[in-house]
Short mmCIF file of C-alpha atoms in Angstrom, two decimals:
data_model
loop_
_atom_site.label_atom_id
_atom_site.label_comp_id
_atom_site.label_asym_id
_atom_site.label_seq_id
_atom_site.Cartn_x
_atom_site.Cartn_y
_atom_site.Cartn_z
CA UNK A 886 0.00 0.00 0.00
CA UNK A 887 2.74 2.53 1.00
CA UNK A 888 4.46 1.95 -2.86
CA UNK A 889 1.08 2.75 -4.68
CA UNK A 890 1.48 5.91 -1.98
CA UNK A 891 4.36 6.90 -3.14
CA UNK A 892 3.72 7.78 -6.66
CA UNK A 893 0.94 9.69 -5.80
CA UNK A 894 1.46 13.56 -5.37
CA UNK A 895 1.14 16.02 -2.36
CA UNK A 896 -1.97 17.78 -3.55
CA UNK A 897 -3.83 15.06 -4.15
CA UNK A 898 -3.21 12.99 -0.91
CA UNK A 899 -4.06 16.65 1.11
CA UNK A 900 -7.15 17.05 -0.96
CA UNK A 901 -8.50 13.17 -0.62
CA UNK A 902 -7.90 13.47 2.83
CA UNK A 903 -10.04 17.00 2.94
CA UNK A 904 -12.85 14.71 1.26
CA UNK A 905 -12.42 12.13 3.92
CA UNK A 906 -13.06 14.50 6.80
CA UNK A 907 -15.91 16.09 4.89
CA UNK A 908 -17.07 12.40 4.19
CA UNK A 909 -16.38 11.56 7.74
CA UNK A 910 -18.40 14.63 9.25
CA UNK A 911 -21.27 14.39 6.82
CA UNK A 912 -21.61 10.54 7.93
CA UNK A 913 -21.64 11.18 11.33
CA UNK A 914 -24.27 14.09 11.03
CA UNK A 915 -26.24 11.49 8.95
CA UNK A 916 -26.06 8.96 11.67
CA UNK A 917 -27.60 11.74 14.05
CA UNK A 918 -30.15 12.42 11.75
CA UNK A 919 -31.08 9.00 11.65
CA UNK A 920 -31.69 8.85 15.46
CA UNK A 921 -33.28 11.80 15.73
CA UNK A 922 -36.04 10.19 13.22
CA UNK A 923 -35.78 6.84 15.05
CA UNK A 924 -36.84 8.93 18.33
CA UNK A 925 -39.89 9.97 16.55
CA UNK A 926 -40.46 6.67 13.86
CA UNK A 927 -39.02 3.96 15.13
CA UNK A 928 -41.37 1.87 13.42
CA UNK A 929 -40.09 3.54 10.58
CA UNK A 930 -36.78 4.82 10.61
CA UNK A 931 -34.38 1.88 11.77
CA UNK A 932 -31.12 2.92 14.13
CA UNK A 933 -29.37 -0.52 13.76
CA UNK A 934 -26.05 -1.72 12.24
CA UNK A 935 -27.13 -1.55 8.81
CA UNK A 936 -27.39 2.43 9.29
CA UNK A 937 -23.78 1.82 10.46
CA UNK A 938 -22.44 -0.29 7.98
CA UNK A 939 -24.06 1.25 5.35
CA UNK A 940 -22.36 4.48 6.31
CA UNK A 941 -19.12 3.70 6.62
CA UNK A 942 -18.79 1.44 3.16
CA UNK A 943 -20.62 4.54 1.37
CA UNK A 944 -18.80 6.76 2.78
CA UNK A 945 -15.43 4.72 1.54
CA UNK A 946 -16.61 4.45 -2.02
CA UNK A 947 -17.39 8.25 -1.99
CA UNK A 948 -13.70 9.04 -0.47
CA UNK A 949 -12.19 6.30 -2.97
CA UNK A 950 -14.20 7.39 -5.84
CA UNK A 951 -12.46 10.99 -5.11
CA UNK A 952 -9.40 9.61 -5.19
CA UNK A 953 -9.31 7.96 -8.31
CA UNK A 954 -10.55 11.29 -10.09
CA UNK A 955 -7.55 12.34 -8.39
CA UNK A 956 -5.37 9.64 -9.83
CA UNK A 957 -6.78 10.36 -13.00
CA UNK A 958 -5.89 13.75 -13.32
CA UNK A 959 -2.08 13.17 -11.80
CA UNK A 960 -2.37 10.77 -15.12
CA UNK A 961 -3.74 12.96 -17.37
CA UNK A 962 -1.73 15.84 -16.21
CA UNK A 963 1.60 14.06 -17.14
CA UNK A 964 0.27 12.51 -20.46
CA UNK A 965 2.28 13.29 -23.64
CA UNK A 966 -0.75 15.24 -25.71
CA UNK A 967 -4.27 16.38 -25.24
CA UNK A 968 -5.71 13.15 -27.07
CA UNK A 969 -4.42 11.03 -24.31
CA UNK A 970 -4.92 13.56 -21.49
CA UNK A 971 -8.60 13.56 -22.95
CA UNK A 972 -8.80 9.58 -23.39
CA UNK A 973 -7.72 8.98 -19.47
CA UNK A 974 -10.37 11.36 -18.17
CA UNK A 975 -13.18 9.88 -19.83
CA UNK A 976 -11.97 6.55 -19.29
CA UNK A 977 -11.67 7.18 -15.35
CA UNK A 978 -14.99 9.02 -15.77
CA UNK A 979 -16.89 5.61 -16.96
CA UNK A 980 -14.97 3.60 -14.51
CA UNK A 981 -15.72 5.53 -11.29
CA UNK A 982 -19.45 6.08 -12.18
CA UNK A 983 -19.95 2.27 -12.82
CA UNK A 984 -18.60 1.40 -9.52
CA UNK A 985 -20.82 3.70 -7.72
CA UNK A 986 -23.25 2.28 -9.59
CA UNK A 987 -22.19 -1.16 -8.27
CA UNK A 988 -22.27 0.09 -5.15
CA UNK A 989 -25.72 1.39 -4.99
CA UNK A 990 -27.01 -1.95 -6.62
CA UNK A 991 -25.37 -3.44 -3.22
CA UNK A 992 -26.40 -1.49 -0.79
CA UNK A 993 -30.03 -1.83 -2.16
CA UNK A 994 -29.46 -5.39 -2.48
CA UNK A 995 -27.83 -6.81 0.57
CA UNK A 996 -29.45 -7.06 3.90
CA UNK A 997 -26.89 -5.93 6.09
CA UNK A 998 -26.77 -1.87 4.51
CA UNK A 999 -29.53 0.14 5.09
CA UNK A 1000 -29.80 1.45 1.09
CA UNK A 1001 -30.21 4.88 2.10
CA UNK A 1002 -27.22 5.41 4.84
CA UNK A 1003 -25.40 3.68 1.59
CA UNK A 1004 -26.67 5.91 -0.76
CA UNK A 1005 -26.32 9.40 0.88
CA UNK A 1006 -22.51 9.16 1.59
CA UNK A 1007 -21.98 9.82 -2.12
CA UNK A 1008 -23.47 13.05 -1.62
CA UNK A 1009 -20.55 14.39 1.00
CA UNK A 1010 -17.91 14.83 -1.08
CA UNK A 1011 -19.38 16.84 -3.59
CA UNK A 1012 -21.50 18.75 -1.02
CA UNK A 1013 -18.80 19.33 1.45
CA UNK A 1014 -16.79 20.89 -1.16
CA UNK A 1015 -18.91 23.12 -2.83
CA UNK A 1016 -19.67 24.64 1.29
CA UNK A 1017 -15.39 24.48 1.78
CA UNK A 1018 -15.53 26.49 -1.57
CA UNK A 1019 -18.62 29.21 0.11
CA UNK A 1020 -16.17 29.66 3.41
CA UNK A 1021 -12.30 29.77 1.73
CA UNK A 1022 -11.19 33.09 1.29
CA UNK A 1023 -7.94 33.45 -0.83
CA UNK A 1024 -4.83 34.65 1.52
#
């Protein structure tokens, strides 16, 4: 694990760990959420270990999804010409979306992740940036 780290560059190791605090925090807040509602549905809104599970492994494919878009543009950055550069984006592009859409066939499948504490995480990343971007002021 620690060689595949090492070819990786600065920026994009800081920024996938930004998305996995962001991912982190949203999960948690999600897990909240989902008590709160227990409290007032709990004959509708579960608070069990498939909130739990279903959490955490969405949250991972949202974090790893990030960085392989990362990867991808490390790639594309160094290719040779714009045809290439172009090819590995779009290629990463179809790869990434098709195993989040693996994922979400899991977590609606299997019985031990609740589908939508699998579903949400995907959200974070995205989300969490766009509020980073509201709040960063340039120094």
């Amino acid at each position: 694990m620690e060689r595949i780290l090492n070819h990786v560059q600065p920026a994009v190791k800081k920024e996938t760990g930004r998305v996995m605090m962001m991912t982190g925090i949203g999960v948690i807040l999600m897990w909240v959420v989902f008590g709160i509602l227990h409290l007032f549905m709990p004959g509708k809104v579960p608070f069990d270990y498939t909130i739990f599970l279903g959490g955490i492994a969405g949250g991972a494919v949202a974090v790893l999804n990030f960085f392989f878009m990362g990867l991808a543009v490390q790639k594309a950055a160094s290719a040779a010409d714009e045809d290439t550069a172009r090819m590995r984006i779009k290629a990463s592009y179809s790869q990434r979306t098709l195993l989040q859409m693996l994922w979400v066939i899991i977590a609606i499948v299997a019985p031990c992740f609740h589908f939508v504490a699998g579903i949400v995480p995907l959200l974070f990343p995205g989300t969490g940036i766009k509020i980073a971007g509201i709040f960063h002021t340039k120094k």
